[in-house]
XYZ file of C-alpha atoms in Angstrom:
437
model
C -55.634 -102.842 83.086
C -58.203 -105.603 82.480
C -60.521 -106.003 79.430
C -64.239 -106.161 80.117
C -66.032 -109.507 79.545
C -67.977 -108.006 76.570
C -64.831 -106.878 74.741
C -63.128 -110.220 75.426
C -66.092 -112.161 73.966
C -66.100 -109.994 70.834
C -62.350 -110.511 70.341
C -62.625 -114.319 70.667
C -65.534 -114.419 68.183
C -63.562 -112.409 65.658
C -60.510 -114.633 66.109
C -62.668 -117.676 65.492
C -64.020 -116.255 62.236
C -60.508 -115.436 61.034
C -59.389 -118.995 61.780
C -62.301 -120.458 59.803
C -61.602 -118.180 56.858
C -57.920 -119.109 56.908
C -58.775 -122.816 56.893
C -61.128 -122.393 53.947
C -58.506 -120.459 52.080
C -55.920 -123.152 52.783
C -58.263 -125.806 51.434
C -58.880 -123.767 48.279
C -55.270 -122.787 47.626
C -53.320 -124.998 45.229
C -50.232 -126.836 46.328
C -46.849 -125.843 44.967
C -47.170 -128.584 42.335
C -50.487 -127.268 41.029
C -50.969 -124.432 38.567
C -53.172 -121.548 39.538
C -54.721 -119.284 36.922
C -54.195 -115.873 38.464
C -56.201 -113.110 36.776
C -53.930 -111.134 34.429
C -54.114 -107.355 34.624
C -53.693 -105.769 31.215
C -51.202 -102.936 30.980
C -52.993 -99.600 30.914
C -50.702 -98.445 28.089
C -51.114 -101.656 26.089
C -54.899 -101.471 26.407
C -54.891 -98.187 24.497
C -53.374 -99.746 21.376
C -55.008 -101.952 18.794
C -53.686 -105.412 18.071
C -50.806 -105.386 15.619
C -52.193 -106.788 12.326
C -48.692 -107.899 11.340
C -47.655 -109.473 14.632
C -47.280 -112.912 13.046
C -45.653 -111.721 9.819
C -41.950 -111.700 8.949
C -41.253 -107.985 9.229
C -37.967 -108.133 7.335
C -39.785 -109.856 4.490
C -42.309 -107.025 4.500
C -39.452 -104.531 4.143
C -38.050 -106.555 1.247
C -41.359 -106.438 -0.615
C -42.054 -102.787 0.108
C -45.010 -103.384 2.421
C -43.229 -101.502 5.216
C -41.609 -98.116 4.680
C -38.904 -96.222 6.515
C -40.378 -93.964 9.200
C -37.259 -92.839 11.078
C -33.689 -93.554 12.178
C -31.941 -93.753 15.556
C -28.241 -93.558 16.337
C -25.897 -93.152 19.296
C -22.743 -91.114 19.978
C -20.727 -94.179 18.952
C -22.484 -94.753 15.607
C -20.130 -92.846 13.318
C -16.795 -93.495 14.970
C -14.002 -95.277 13.162
C -13.884 -98.700 14.790
C -12.879 -102.190 13.793
C -16.479 -103.332 13.943
C -17.776 -100.453 11.797
C -15.085 -100.935 9.175
C -16.070 -98.442 6.436
C -19.716 -98.201 7.451
C -21.781 -96.565 10.157
C -22.267 -98.670 13.254
C -24.568 -101.568 13.932
C -26.261 -99.341 16.511
C -27.898 -97.254 13.764
C -31.487 -98.453 13.591
C -34.194 -97.924 11.023
C -37.814 -97.685 12.159
C -40.365 -99.178 9.777
C -44.160 -99.206 9.576
C -47.013 -99.474 7.101
C -47.981 -96.193 5.409
C -49.028 -95.045 1.945
C -46.152 -92.924 0.664
C -48.242 -91.915 -2.371
C -51.068 -90.410 -0.330
C -49.893 -86.945 -1.334
C -50.751 -87.676 -4.974
C -54.527 -87.379 -4.541
C -54.505 -84.744 -1.782
C -51.107 -83.001 -1.693
C -52.305 -80.007 0.300
C -53.581 -82.152 3.178
C -50.590 -84.509 3.094
C -47.828 -82.117 2.159
C -45.186 -83.710 4.408
C -44.290 -87.232 5.469
C -45.300 -86.388 9.042
C -48.875 -85.824 7.858
C -48.842 -89.165 6.038
C -47.415 -91.040 9.023
C -49.927 -89.376 11.317
C -52.779 -90.695 9.185
C -51.511 -94.280 9.464
C -52.978 -96.228 12.371
C -50.155 -98.727 12.092
C -47.394 -96.120 12.303
C -49.137 -94.408 15.200
C -49.165 -97.598 17.274
C -46.653 -100.081 15.841
C -43.154 -99.659 14.440
C -40.417 -102.231 13.939
C -36.761 -101.516 14.598
C -33.869 -103.140 12.709
C -30.135 -102.405 12.433
C -30.048 -100.444 9.195
C -26.886 -102.143 7.948
C -28.699 -105.473 8.163
C -31.681 -104.075 6.270
C -29.510 -102.706 3.457
C -27.598 -105.986 3.150
C -30.828 -107.969 3.133
C -32.607 -105.936 0.459
C -29.408 -105.919 -1.583
C -29.486 -109.710 -1.702
C -33.227 -109.710 -2.411
C -33.004 -107.188 -5.246
C -30.142 -109.030 -6.940
C -31.493 -112.578 -6.573
C -32.603 -114.150 -9.822
C -36.060 -115.025 -8.504
C -36.863 -111.597 -7.033
C -34.661 -109.028 -8.776
C -37.510 -107.675 -10.922
C -39.984 -107.175 -8.079
C -38.490 -103.922 -6.731
C -36.652 -100.973 -8.253
C -34.627 -98.016 -6.999
C -35.812 -94.705 -8.416
C -33.059 -92.284 -9.432
C -33.044 -88.955 -7.617
C -34.589 -86.636 -10.182
C -34.543 -83.467 -8.134
C -34.160 -81.814 -4.730
C -36.146 -78.848 -3.443
C -34.342 -76.731 -0.865
C -35.938 -73.644 0.649
C -35.721 -70.862 3.184
C -38.983 -71.825 4.858
C -42.470 -70.382 4.240
C -41.355 -69.528 0.716
C -43.618 -71.550 -1.574
C -41.549 -74.736 -1.867
C -44.671 -76.714 -0.950
C -46.485 -75.409 -4.014
C -43.756 -76.845 -6.214
C -43.526 -80.225 -4.457
C -47.324 -80.549 -4.411
C -47.379 -79.857 -8.148
C -44.743 -82.540 -8.697
C -46.836 -85.042 -6.730
C -49.576 -84.830 -9.361
C -47.357 -86.460 -12.007
C -47.653 -90.282 -12.270
C -43.912 -90.583 -12.943
C -42.891 -88.752 -9.748
C -42.554 -90.135 -6.229
C -42.406 -87.034 -4.005
C -41.152 -87.320 -0.428
C -41.420 -84.113 1.572
C -39.465 -83.283 4.718
C -38.782 -86.848 5.828
C -37.435 -86.815 9.366
C -35.034 -89.698 8.758
C -33.240 -87.742 6.044
C -32.960 -84.638 8.201
C -31.637 -86.715 11.106
C -29.056 -88.376 8.859
C -27.844 -85.098 7.364
C -27.426 -83.434 10.750
C -26.111 -86.452 12.650
C -22.571 -85.214 13.292
C -23.751 -81.743 14.291
C -26.332 -83.188 16.696
C -23.821 -85.537 18.324
C -21.319 -82.717 18.752
C -23.830 -80.211 20.142
C -25.792 -82.593 22.347
C -23.148 -85.036 23.536
C -19.881 -83.218 22.924
C -18.866 -86.000 20.537
C -16.113 -84.720 18.254
C -15.366 -88.010 16.491
C -17.935 -88.427 13.755
C -16.683 -89.688 10.407
C -18.259 -87.693 7.579
C -18.032 -90.639 5.202
C -20.118 -92.795 7.527
C -22.709 -90.033 7.943
C -22.971 -89.607 4.180
C -23.387 -93.361 3.777
C -26.382 -93.172 6.104
C -27.795 -90.297 4.023
C -27.376 -92.363 0.858
C -29.039 -95.427 2.408
C -31.994 -93.391 3.659
C -32.565 -91.926 0.191
C -32.230 -95.385 -1.377
C -34.973 -96.702 0.907
C -37.229 -93.729 0.151
C -36.833 -94.351 -3.571
C -37.263 -98.137 -3.491
C -40.666 -99.123 -4.875
C -42.417 -102.245 -6.215
C -42.288 -102.571 -9.982
C -45.942 -103.610 -10.168
C -48.994 -101.361 -9.795
C -48.199 -97.677 -9.398
C -44.510 -98.482 -9.624
C -44.857 -99.214 -13.329
C -45.234 -95.484 -14.011
C -42.767 -94.177 -11.438
C -39.514 -92.904 -12.959
C -37.930 -90.482 -10.502
C -37.727 -89.652 -6.818
C -38.086 -86.015 -5.794
C -37.169 -84.761 -2.336
C -38.417 -81.628 -0.681
C -36.150 -81.185 2.298
C -36.817 -79.331 5.525
C -35.553 -75.773 5.368
C -32.582 -76.333 7.714
C -31.349 -79.090 5.374
C -30.277 -76.390 2.913
C -27.166 -76.007 5.065
C -26.200 -79.504 3.850
C -26.805 -78.770 0.164
C -23.112 -79.291 -0.718
C -23.205 -82.753 0.890
C -26.194 -83.847 -1.183
C -24.697 -82.370 -4.331
C -21.525 -84.395 -3.743
C -23.605 -87.581 -3.499
C -25.930 -86.773 -6.416
C -24.037 -84.457 -8.765
C -26.361 -85.075 -11.726
C -29.603 -84.417 -9.842
C -31.427 -81.155 -10.455
C -31.964 -78.859 -7.499
C -33.751 -75.619 -6.736
C -33.668 -73.228 -3.808
C -36.821 -71.254 -3.035
C -36.464 -68.019 -1.077
C -38.365 -64.800 -0.402
C -37.943 -61.241 0.838
C -35.642 -61.483 3.853
C -37.859 -59.537 6.244
C -40.867 -61.645 5.308
C -38.867 -64.854 5.664
C -37.740 -63.917 9.172
C -41.184 -62.666 10.224
C -42.787 -65.935 9.102
C -40.077 -68.066 10.699
C -40.473 -66.386 14.080
C -44.242 -66.027 14.379
C -44.096 -68.380 17.353
C -41.750 -67.654 20.233
C -40.526 -71.248 20.283
C -39.872 -71.314 16.568
C -37.804 -74.174 15.132
C -34.982 -71.896 14.021
C -34.472 -70.552 17.544
C -33.326 -74.060 18.518
C -30.243 -73.410 16.413
C -28.793 -71.532 19.366
C -28.130 -74.842 21.152
C -27.914 -77.084 18.105
C -26.230 -75.077 15.336
C -25.380 -76.617 11.994
C -21.735 -76.746 11.003
C -22.475 -73.872 8.589
C -23.897 -71.721 11.395
C -20.965 -72.604 13.655
C -18.500 -71.595 10.953
C -20.268 -68.272 10.326
C -20.509 -67.309 13.990
C -16.819 -68.075 14.416
C -15.924 -66.130 11.284
C -17.679 -63.032 12.596
C -16.884 -63.781 16.269
C -20.532 -63.902 17.275
C -21.737 -65.341 20.576
C -25.085 -67.024 19.906
C -25.980 -66.832 23.588
C -25.799 -63.038 23.397
C -28.265 -62.811 20.502
C -32.039 -62.487 20.659
C -34.100 -65.306 19.173
C -34.816 -63.078 16.146
C -31.108 -62.541 15.590
C -30.306 -66.252 15.927
C -32.974 -67.056 13.342
C -31.738 -64.321 10.995
C -28.183 -65.629 11.180
C -29.429 -69.196 10.606
C -31.479 -68.179 7.550
C -28.472 -66.359 6.141
C -26.483 -69.615 6.157
C -29.178 -71.295 4.033
C -29.033 -68.504 1.474
C -25.205 -68.601 1.559
C -25.145 -72.354 0.838
C -27.452 -72.022 -2.168
C -25.687 -68.995 -3.652
C -22.233 -70.544 -3.204
C -23.242 -73.870 -4.785
C -25.011 -72.128 -7.671
C -22.034 -69.866 -8.291
C -19.269 -72.464 -7.981
C -20.931 -75.384 -9.784
C -23.099 -73.550 -12.293
C -25.987 -75.824 -11.303
C -29.344 -75.306 -9.649
C -32.151 -72.809 -9.978
C -32.774 -69.965 -7.521
C -36.514 -69.315 -7.320
C -37.934 -66.151 -5.776
C -41.311 -66.544 -4.068
C -42.173 -62.908 -4.698
C -41.020 -62.643 -8.319
C -41.450 -66.190 -9.634
C -44.394 -67.649 -7.700
C -46.666 -64.825 -6.553
C -46.212 -62.878 -9.790
C -47.489 -65.057 -12.667
C -46.660 -68.168 -10.674
C -48.669 -70.684 -12.706
C -46.872 -69.791 -15.929
C -43.463 -69.933 -14.255
C -44.178 -73.316 -12.646
C -45.418 -74.781 -15.935
C -42.983 -73.171 -18.338
C -39.752 -73.067 -16.344
C -39.619 -74.841 -12.985
C -41.296 -78.185 -13.713
C -39.560 -78.575 -17.119
C -36.213 -77.885 -15.420
C -37.002 -80.731 -12.991
C -37.585 -83.142 -15.897
C -41.382 -82.998 -16.396
C -41.420 -81.206 -19.760
C -42.614 -84.155 -21.844
C -45.418 -85.044 -19.455
C -46.617 -81.441 -19.357
C -46.821 -81.286 -23.139
C -48.451 -84.712 -23.414
C -51.044 -83.578 -20.839
C -52.278 -87.102 -20.220
C -55.249 -87.423 -17.852
C -55.568 -83.647 -17.658
C -52.353 -83.158 -15.710
C -52.250 -79.432 -16.511
C -55.660 -78.777 -14.973
C -54.712 -80.853 -11.955
C -51.562 -78.801 -11.366
C -53.447 -75.541 -11.903
C -55.895 -76.615 -9.215
C -53.057 -77.461 -6.821
C -51.470 -74.061 -7.400
C -54.642 -72.325 -6.213
C -54.513 -74.029 -2.788
C -52.358 -73.391 0.243
C -49.553 -75.900 0.194
C -49.994 -77.088 3.775
C -53.324 -78.133 5.254
C -51.527 -80.061 8.048
C -53.069 -83.432 7.276
C -56.550 -82.217 8.145
C -58.226 -82.953 4.822
C -61.693 -81.588 4.260
C -62.104 -78.024 2.979
C -58.917 -76.520 1.583
C -57.834 -72.893 1.818
C -57.140 -70.920 -1.331
C -53.661 -69.516 -1.864
C -53.012 -66.109 -3.313
C -50.149 -64.475 -1.502
C -50.421 -62.775 1.899
C -49.822 -59.590 3.837
C -47.029 -59.896 6.417
C -46.428 -57.436 9.205
C -42.753 -56.699 9.810
C -41.794 -55.384 13.221
C -38.908 -52.985 13.855
C -37.042 -55.823 15.598
C -37.419 -58.101 12.574
C -36.237 -55.332 10.261
C -33.195 -54.645 12.435
C -32.199 -58.322 12.683
C -32.615 -58.724 8.917
C -30.386 -55.751 8.105
C -27.740 -56.893 10.574
C -27.491 -60.563 9.654
C -29.168 -61.171 6.270
C -28.434 -58.183 4.055
C -25.055 -59.388 2.814
C -26.425 -62.832 1.956
C -29.471 -61.438 0.147
C -27.333 -58.976 -1.816
C -25.332 -61.956 -3.095
C -28.564 -63.808 -3.900
C -29.920 -60.894 -5.895
C -26.894 -61.060 -8.193
C -27.798 -64.617 -9.175
C -31.577 -64.407 -9.430
C -32.994 -67.141 -11.625
C -34.808 -66.375 -14.858
C -37.702 -68.519 -13.620
């Protein structure tokens, strides 16, 4: 087959143009010894973040001086094993995540910033930039800094004045928000790093099948996390700060004995409510946090299911949650009974009924605020009264705040049945030790 003259002419013309373009490109292209400034394409992900204002700073120095706070921790299945490298400590693969946030933001607006997550979420720096360091190195570094002659008076470690444990949706936020109003109190609510440290061995066992997890190393991590949360500058607001108060996430109540062993002189309270109401509130959403306990049970839940020969996989999500909540009540009742410490606070009897008087006259004085209440400097009583009229959790939204005054909760037949089956025995024990709050 032969090409027509017209097609052949067109092909030769095109070939000629390509040759000319190639020659021009060759003339313009740099030799191998020349540098060529190729246009740089910015990463689509990187373009969505602002420039790090601390990119040129010494980040460890910022941790030393309290400019960066602990935002989270990371560990691996090997972190708590007994190894030569670990010696008596958790592993060098346990990392602390640090960023710039105002831990005292809950003082002025506790309802909008009732948890650390709300505070971190309001920080542009924490949302876009965090710095990761081996936590052992951080603790060694700040230890040297805090003991050095030239810097030992710049930072201080607040003693743990009190711990607030709770069943969930039981009014613990009202108490921690009230504490936040006091100039002497640094209140840290539901910090994820503390929850991750407390549950480390259970998580590694459930998720990775890791049986070797030294409890002493886990507890050392818990102690270091709390030390970092209570480490504050001595200047400015730190001049008035005297005590650290922790409101823990509700599932942390299962680890109450661990925290009591580390801080035997610290006050603690456990806030609970009617069992049916507690379960109904905890399971309003199908994918409720407590239903995750089926796959990631605490050691307390594991022990109870084995004691009663219960298969978690055979239970409904309501029943799993009921069994989980019962372990929280069990831990508080047992510790209160055996040690003679702690205060058991009923949402229904001590907070809803004449709650302001009970908070002022019993709960806050028990937690060490009696003198400040009586001194009433800067109108602290009115400030706390105002806080007690607001819902304890506005989810970091700010703006208009909702009034609190109790609530009506619908209890389904399924919730009632799960409560009677798995929570009755625990609540009967609780009712024998009800606080006088």
